[in-house]
mmCIF file of C-alpha atoms in Angstrom:
data_model
loop_
_atom_site.group_PDB
_atom_site.id
_atom_site.type_symbol
_atom_site.label_atom_id
_atom_site.label_comp_id
_atom_site.label_asym_id
_atom_site.label_seq_id
_atom_site.Cartn_x
_atom_site.Cartn_y
_atom_site.Cartn_z
ATOM 1 C CA UNK A 265 -148.162 -77.937 -56.669
ATOM 2 C CA UNK A 266 -145.172 -80.364 -56.468
ATOM 3 C CA UNK A 267 -146.263 -81.601 -52.921
ATOM 4 C CA UNK A 268 -149.764 -81.948 -54.396
ATOM 5 C CA UNK A 269 -148.571 -84.126 -57.395
ATOM 6 C CA UNK A 270 -146.142 -86.168 -55.304
ATOM 7 C CA UNK A 271 -148.967 -87.074 -52.951
ATOM 8 C CA UNK A 272 -151.069 -87.857 -56.068
ATOM 9 C CA UNK A 273 -148.540 -90.305 -57.374
ATOM 10 C CA UNK A 274 -147.908 -91.902 -53.984
ATOM 11 C CA UNK A 275 -151.483 -92.675 -53.435
ATOM 12 C CA UNK A 276 -152.054 -93.981 -56.957
ATOM 13 C CA UNK A 277 -149.175 -96.205 -56.453
ATOM 14 C CA UNK A 278 -150.611 -97.547 -53.261
ATOM 15 C CA UNK A 279 -154.014 -97.895 -54.998
ATOM 16 C CA UNK A 280 -152.499 -100.252 -57.424
ATOM 17 C CA UNK A 281 -151.345 -102.327 -54.714
ATOM 18 C CA UNK A 282 -154.273 -102.306 -52.555
ATOM 19 C CA UNK A 283 -157.320 -101.868 -54.840
ATOM 20 C CA UNK A 284 -159.611 -102.869 -52.186
ATOM 21 C CA UNK A 285 -159.764 -99.504 -50.737
ATOM 22 C CA UNK A 286 -162.184 -98.680 -53.460
ATOM 23 C CA UNK A 287 -164.716 -100.951 -52.148
ATOM 24 C CA UNK A 288 -167.144 -98.059 -52.233
ATOM 25 C CA UNK A 289 -167.436 -98.520 -55.826
ATOM 26 C CA UNK A 290 -169.242 -101.944 -55.348
ATOM 27 C CA UNK A 291 -172.138 -99.960 -53.831
ATOM 28 C CA UNK A 292 -172.719 -97.773 -56.862
ATOM 29 C CA UNK A 293 -174.744 -100.291 -59.121
ATOM 30 C CA UNK A 294 -176.948 -100.992 -55.976
ATOM 31 C CA UNK A 295 -177.723 -97.218 -55.323
ATOM 32 C CA UNK A 296 -178.333 -96.804 -59.064
ATOM 33 C CA UNK A 297 -181.036 -99.650 -59.145
ATOM 34 C CA UNK A 298 -182.641 -98.099 -55.951
ATOM 35 C CA UNK A 299 -182.823 -94.671 -57.437
ATOM 36 C CA UNK A 300 -184.007 -95.696 -60.842
ATOM 37 C CA UNK A 301 -186.769 -97.536 -59.097
ATOM 38 C CA UNK A 302 -187.646 -94.437 -57.160
ATOM 39 C CA UNK A 303 -187.507 -92.456 -60.306
ATOM 40 C CA UNK A 304 -189.362 -94.486 -62.773
ATOM 41 C CA UNK A 305 -192.055 -92.128 -64.127
ATOM 42 C CA UNK A 306 -192.538 -92.283 -67.858
ATOM 43 C CA UNK A 307 -194.349 -88.710 -67.657
ATOM 44 C CA UNK A 308 -190.988 -87.275 -66.225
ATOM 45 C CA UNK A 309 -188.410 -88.778 -68.629
ATOM 46 C CA UNK A 310 -185.932 -85.887 -67.404
ATOM 47 C CA UNK A 311 -185.272 -87.056 -63.854
ATOM 48 C CA UNK A 312 -183.652 -90.467 -64.894
ATOM 49 C CA UNK A 313 -180.387 -88.427 -65.087
ATOM 50 C CA UNK A 314 -180.653 -87.655 -61.232
ATOM 51 C CA UNK A 315 -180.564 -91.577 -60.767
ATOM 52 C CA UNK A 316 -177.286 -91.796 -62.670
ATOM 53 C CA UNK A 317 -175.666 -88.565 -61.198
ATOM 54 C CA UNK A 318 -176.437 -89.307 -57.563
ATOM 55 C CA UNK A 319 -174.522 -92.410 -57.051
ATOM 56 C CA UNK A 320 -171.495 -91.040 -58.562
ATOM 57 C CA UNK A 321 -171.667 -87.956 -56.252
ATOM 58 C CA UNK A 322 -172.316 -90.379 -53.323
ATOM 59 C CA UNK A 323 -169.313 -92.325 -54.238
ATOM 60 C CA UNK A 324 -167.244 -89.168 -54.552
ATOM 61 C CA UNK A 325 -168.010 -87.852 -51.212
ATOM 62 C CA UNK A 326 -167.948 -91.422 -49.479
ATOM 63 C CA UNK A 327 -164.375 -92.224 -50.951
ATOM 64 C CA UNK A 328 -163.068 -88.717 -49.880
ATOM 65 C CA UNK A 329 -164.588 -89.035 -46.449
ATOM 66 C CA UNK A 330 -163.375 -92.291 -45.469
ATOM 67 C CA UNK A 331 -159.849 -91.779 -47.072
ATOM 68 C CA UNK A 332 -159.490 -88.689 -45.116
ATOM 69 C CA UNK A 333 -159.889 -90.609 -41.728
ATOM 70 C CA UNK A 334 -158.265 -94.042 -42.907
ATOM 71 C CA UNK A 335 -155.137 -91.971 -44.351
ATOM 72 C CA UNK A 336 -154.219 -90.404 -41.052
ATOM 73 C CA UNK A 337 -154.874 -93.737 -38.891
ATOM 74 C CA UNK A 338 -152.991 -95.782 -41.536
ATOM 75 C CA UNK A 339 -149.762 -93.377 -41.613
ATOM 76 C CA UNK A 340 -149.808 -93.055 -37.631
ATOM 77 C CA UNK A 341 -149.982 -96.999 -37.282
ATOM 78 C CA UNK A 342 -147.216 -97.524 -39.765
ATOM 79 C CA UNK A 343 -145.078 -94.715 -38.402
ATOM 80 C CA UNK A 344 -144.866 -92.751 -41.500
ATOM 81 C CA UNK A 345 -146.801 -89.688 -40.204
ATOM 82 C CA UNK A 346 -144.101 -88.117 -38.191
ATOM 83 C CA UNK A 347 -141.517 -88.123 -41.294
ATOM 84 C CA UNK A 348 -144.620 -86.776 -43.509
ATOM 85 C CA UNK A 349 -145.120 -83.998 -41.015
ATOM 86 C CA UNK A 350 -141.463 -83.324 -40.666
ATOM 87 C CA UNK A 351 -141.027 -82.852 -44.371
ATOM 88 C CA UNK A 352 -140.373 -79.177 -45.721
ATOM 89 C CA UNK A 353 -143.462 -79.885 -47.998
ATOM 90 C CA UNK A 354 -146.917 -78.426 -46.742
ATOM 91 C CA UNK A 355 -148.952 -81.353 -45.293
ATOM 92 C CA UNK A 356 -152.227 -79.996 -46.519
ATOM 93 C CA UNK A 357 -150.998 -80.122 -50.186
ATOM 94 C CA UNK A 358 -149.580 -83.597 -49.692
ATOM 95 C CA UNK A 359 -152.699 -84.972 -48.155
ATOM 96 C CA UNK A 360 -154.932 -83.199 -50.693
ATOM 97 C CA UNK A 361 -153.145 -84.858 -53.365
ATOM 98 C CA UNK A 362 -153.586 -88.240 -51.979
ATOM 99 C CA UNK A 363 -157.054 -87.793 -51.683
ATOM 100 C CA UNK A 364 -157.655 -86.575 -54.916
ATOM 101 C CA UNK A 365 -155.999 -89.767 -56.313
ATOM 102 C CA UNK A 366 -158.834 -91.809 -54.560
ATOM 103 C CA UNK A 367 -161.739 -89.443 -55.651
ATOM 104 C CA UNK A 368 -160.498 -89.640 -59.262
ATOM 105 C CA UNK A 369 -162.355 -93.092 -59.077
ATOM 106 C CA UNK A 370 -165.437 -90.924 -59.265
ATOM 107 C CA UNK A 371 -165.051 -91.439 -63.156
ATOM 108 C CA UNK A 372 -165.343 -95.141 -62.651
ATOM 109 C CA UNK A 373 -168.491 -94.637 -60.506
ATOM 110 C CA UNK A 374 -170.178 -92.720 -63.267
ATOM 111 C CA UNK A 375 -169.465 -95.221 -65.881
ATOM 112 C CA UNK A 376 -170.745 -97.788 -63.570
ATOM 113 C CA UNK A 377 -174.080 -95.753 -63.050
ATOM 114 C CA UNK A 378 -174.489 -95.105 -66.650
ATOM 115 C CA UNK A 379 -173.878 -98.819 -67.490
ATOM 116 C CA UNK A 380 -176.842 -99.945 -65.020
ATOM 117 C CA UNK A 381 -178.962 -97.732 -66.489
ATOM 118 C CA UNK A 382 -178.373 -99.030 -70.060
ATOM 119 C CA UNK A 383 -178.812 -102.196 -68.801
ATOM 120 C CA UNK A 384 -182.495 -101.300 -67.554
ATOM 121 C CA UNK A 385 -183.279 -99.321 -70.718
ATOM 122 C CA UNK A 386 -182.521 -95.834 -69.425
ATOM 123 C CA UNK A 387 -181.167 -93.877 -72.329
ATOM 124 C CA UNK A 388 -179.660 -90.514 -71.562
ATOM 125 C CA UNK A 389 -178.849 -87.840 -73.971
ATOM 126 C CA UNK A 390 -175.741 -85.869 -73.153
ATOM 127 C CA UNK A 391 -176.321 -82.353 -74.611
ATOM 128 C CA UNK A 392 -173.114 -80.838 -73.069
ATOM 129 C CA UNK A 393 -170.432 -83.069 -72.741
ATOM 130 C CA UNK A 394 -167.702 -80.449 -72.078
ATOM 131 C CA UNK A 395 -169.804 -79.196 -69.097
ATOM 132 C CA UNK A 396 -170.128 -82.558 -67.916
ATOM 133 C CA UNK A 397 -166.275 -83.238 -68.031
ATOM 134 C CA UNK A 398 -165.599 -80.034 -66.370
ATOM 135 C CA UNK A 399 -168.100 -80.724 -63.480
ATOM 136 C CA UNK A 400 -166.736 -84.052 -62.732
ATOM 137 C CA UNK A 401 -163.238 -82.631 -62.620
ATOM 138 C CA UNK A 402 -164.094 -79.646 -60.383
ATOM 139 C CA UNK A 403 -166.151 -81.962 -57.945
ATOM 140 C CA UNK A 404 -163.104 -84.298 -57.897
ATOM 141 C CA UNK A 405 -160.969 -81.392 -56.660
ATOM 142 C CA UNK A 406 -163.656 -79.935 -54.371
ATOM 143 C CA UNK A 407 -164.049 -83.376 -52.838
ATOM 144 C CA UNK A 408 -160.246 -83.709 -52.212
ATOM 145 C CA UNK A 409 -160.122 -80.289 -50.619
ATOM 146 C CA UNK A 410 -162.917 -80.543 -48.394
ATOM 147 C CA UNK A 411 -161.991 -84.081 -47.161
ATOM 148 C CA UNK A 412 -158.373 -82.746 -46.711
ATOM 149 C CA UNK A 413 -160.186 -80.062 -44.127
ATOM 150 C CA UNK A 414 -161.738 -83.218 -42.380
ATOM 151 C CA UNK A 415 -158.422 -85.049 -42.270
ATOM 152 C CA UNK A 416 -156.900 -82.128 -40.424
ATOM 153 C CA UNK A 417 -159.540 -82.303 -37.946
ATOM 154 C CA UNK A 418 -159.219 -85.959 -37.525
ATOM 155 C CA UNK A 419 -155.456 -85.668 -36.618
ATOM 156 C CA UNK A 420 -156.569 -84.779 -33.094
ATOM 157 C CA UNK A 421 -158.829 -87.791 -32.603
ATOM 158 C CA UNK A 422 -158.120 -91.630 -32.339
ATOM 159 C CA UNK A 423 -161.566 -92.751 -33.285
ATOM 160 C CA UNK A 424 -162.780 -90.807 -36.362
ATOM 161 C CA UNK A 425 -165.078 -93.645 -37.707
ATOM 162 C CA UNK A 426 -168.110 -92.160 -35.968
ATOM 163 C CA UNK A 427 -167.548 -88.783 -37.203
ATOM 164 C CA UNK A 428 -166.968 -90.341 -40.666
ATOM 165 C CA UNK A 429 -170.336 -92.007 -40.370
ATOM 166 C CA UNK A 430 -172.214 -89.007 -39.034
ATOM 167 C CA UNK A 431 -171.121 -86.946 -42.321
ATOM 168 C CA UNK A 432 -172.562 -89.312 -44.910
ATOM 169 C CA UNK A 433 -176.405 -89.635 -45.325
ATOM 170 C CA UNK A 434 -176.810 -85.983 -43.606
ATOM 171 C CA UNK A 435 -174.655 -84.402 -46.465
ATOM 172 C CA UNK A 436 -176.610 -86.415 -49.220
ATOM 173 C CA UNK A 437 -179.686 -85.039 -48.221
ATOM 174 C CA UNK A 438 -178.534 -81.448 -47.445
ATOM 175 C CA UNK A 439 -176.929 -81.251 -50.744
ATOM 176 C CA UNK A 440 -179.871 -82.150 -52.916
ATOM 177 C CA UNK A 441 -178.359 -85.080 -54.613
ATOM 178 C CA UNK A 442 -180.885 -87.605 -53.398
ATOM 179 C CA UNK A 443 -183.742 -85.054 -53.040
ATOM 180 C CA UNK A 444 -183.821 -81.855 -55.016
ATOM 181 C CA UNK A 445 -183.471 -78.661 -52.993
ATOM 182 C CA UNK A 446 -186.704 -77.376 -53.476
ATOM 183 C CA UNK A 447 -187.922 -80.398 -51.323
ATOM 184 C CA UNK A 448 -186.091 -79.006 -48.236
ATOM 185 C CA UNK A 449 -187.423 -76.206 -46.013
ATOM 186 C CA UNK A 450 -186.296 -72.805 -47.286
ATOM 187 C CA UNK A 451 -184.287 -71.978 -44.403
ATOM 188 C CA UNK A 452 -181.921 -74.783 -45.254
ATOM 189 C CA UNK A 453 -181.020 -73.544 -48.729
ATOM 190 C CA UNK A 454 -178.235 -71.421 -47.691
ATOM 191 C CA UNK A 455 -176.823 -74.190 -45.614
ATOM 192 C CA UNK A 456 -177.217 -76.450 -48.670
ATOM 193 C CA UNK A 457 -175.384 -74.105 -50.777
ATOM 194 C CA UNK A 458 -172.263 -74.204 -48.623
ATOM 195 C CA UNK A 459 -171.794 -77.802 -49.475
ATOM 196 C CA UNK A 460 -170.142 -78.146 -52.795
ATOM 197 C CA UNK A 461 -172.151 -81.179 -53.791
ATOM 198 C CA UNK A 462 -175.172 -79.163 -54.432
ATOM 199 C CA UNK A 463 -173.442 -76.956 -56.931
ATOM 200 C CA UNK A 464 -171.909 -80.247 -58.600
ATOM 201 C CA UNK A 465 -175.425 -81.948 -59.034
ATOM 202 C CA UNK A 466 -176.919 -78.818 -60.423
ATOM 203 C CA UNK A 467 -174.067 -78.498 -63.013
ATOM 204 C CA UNK A 468 -174.017 -82.391 -63.842
ATOM 205 C CA UNK A 469 -177.619 -82.391 -64.379
ATOM 206 C CA UNK A 470 -177.656 -79.246 -66.737
ATOM 207 C CA UNK A 471 -175.379 -81.284 -68.968
ATOM 208 C CA UNK A 472 -178.152 -83.708 -69.825
ATOM 209 C CA UNK A 473 -180.790 -80.779 -70.650
ATOM 210 C CA UNK A 474 -180.827 -79.125 -73.969
ATOM 211 C CA UNK A 475 -181.213 -75.889 -72.550
ATOM 212 C CA UNK A 476 -178.601 -73.262 -72.781
ATOM 213 C CA UNK A 477 -175.956 -73.361 -69.828
ATOM 214 C CA UNK A 478 -176.642 -69.829 -68.425
ATOM 215 C CA UNK A 479 -175.364 -70.662 -64.731
ATOM 216 C CA UNK A 480 -172.318 -72.836 -65.878
ATOM 217 C CA UNK A 481 -169.704 -70.031 -64.948
ATOM 218 C CA UNK A 482 -171.481 -69.634 -61.642
ATOM 219 C CA UNK A 483 -171.326 -73.078 -60.834
ATOM 220 C CA UNK A 484 -167.739 -73.791 -61.845
ATOM 221 C CA UNK A 485 -166.751 -70.507 -59.838
ATOM 222 C CA UNK A 486 -168.611 -71.728 -56.781
ATOM 223 C CA UNK A 487 -166.832 -75.187 -56.898
ATOM 224 C CA UNK A 488 -163.545 -73.729 -57.437
ATOM 225 C CA UNK A 489 -164.228 -71.184 -54.345
ATOM 226 C CA UNK A 490 -165.374 -73.764 -52.146
ATOM 227 C CA UNK A 491 -162.470 -76.065 -52.780
ATOM 228 C CA UNK A 492 -160.208 -73.135 -52.362
ATOM 229 C CA UNK A 493 -161.845 -72.483 -49.119
ATOM 230 C CA UNK A 494 -161.588 -76.148 -48.083
ATOM 231 C CA UNK A 495 -157.801 -76.200 -48.723
ATOM 232 C CA UNK A 496 -157.444 -72.968 -47.153
ATOM 233 C CA UNK A 497 -159.115 -74.067 -43.955
ATOM 234 C CA UNK A 498 -157.344 -77.362 -44.135
ATOM 235 C CA UNK A 499 -153.882 -75.541 -44.163
ATOM 236 C CA UNK A 500 -154.734 -73.429 -41.201
ATOM 237 C CA UNK A 501 -156.253 -76.067 -39.210
ATOM 238 C CA UNK A 502 -153.253 -78.443 -40.019
ATOM 239 C CA UNK A 503 -150.750 -75.722 -38.714
ATOM 240 C CA UNK A 504 -152.828 -75.351 -35.359
ATOM 241 C CA UNK A 505 -153.272 -79.060 -35.050
ATOM 242 C CA UNK A 506 -149.711 -79.816 -35.590
ATOM 243 C CA UNK A 507 -148.522 -76.979 -33.278
ATOM 244 C CA UNK A 508 -150.739 -78.584 -30.564
ATOM 245 C CA UNK A 509 -149.811 -82.403 -31.010
ATOM 246 C CA UNK A 510 -146.021 -81.268 -31.093
ATOM 247 C CA UNK A 511 -146.456 -79.667 -27.682
ATOM 248 C CA UNK A 512 -148.529 -82.638 -26.208
ATOM 249 C CA UNK A 513 -146.256 -85.508 -27.848
ATOM 250 C CA UNK A 514 -149.410 -87.318 -29.146
ATOM 251 C CA UNK A 515 -148.824 -87.204 -33.040
ATOM 252 C CA UNK A 516 -148.124 -90.853 -33.310
ATOM 253 C CA UNK A 517 -150.002 -92.142 -30.715
ATOM 254 C CA UNK A 518 -152.805 -94.473 -31.724
#
């Protein structure tokens, strides 16, 4: 865990010097307004929580996704990628810690979305606060691990931005954070369940329902397993990718 915590502290220090990297948070109020307008239905008051949860999960994924690519490119251009790779610490843990430091800003995104809802008369009742906290923390961890896997792939490419853009809105739709999974074709449901955001959305929404949390252990377990799978895949991919770029001598090439 020491490499992970070292990466976390490093990125937190960098964020204090360059808070502009959290520009995604500026879009959260706008997305919240759009989704609140779409879910303004007095006969279905329960769906207002979706309009608050969705922007936070969208911000989480966007922060993790774009940090994954920018982090590698920035280190490559500044000449710090080679020393980081040469260090004895596992690169996947260092990168994962750095990305988790950024995705922790998802707590700010949730506060933004909730505040926008309150400004427009949307008063949510939180029935299970501990479940909400556990869901947000598990979602931040899963985002960091999944984005680390994407960062491993982007080490090979010099132009990762098109790939990043292509993984934003399709994931929002497939994971059911914008539309419920029931609105998707049935053959897509297994694919959606491989995306951790679908479990995050279900868990966070259930925290605002008065019903008993029957599926909470399964939802948390799914998030932890998907996070572990992402980190494991990132470790394996980085090992293979670094072996390849060492042979080709292209690690630090922009």
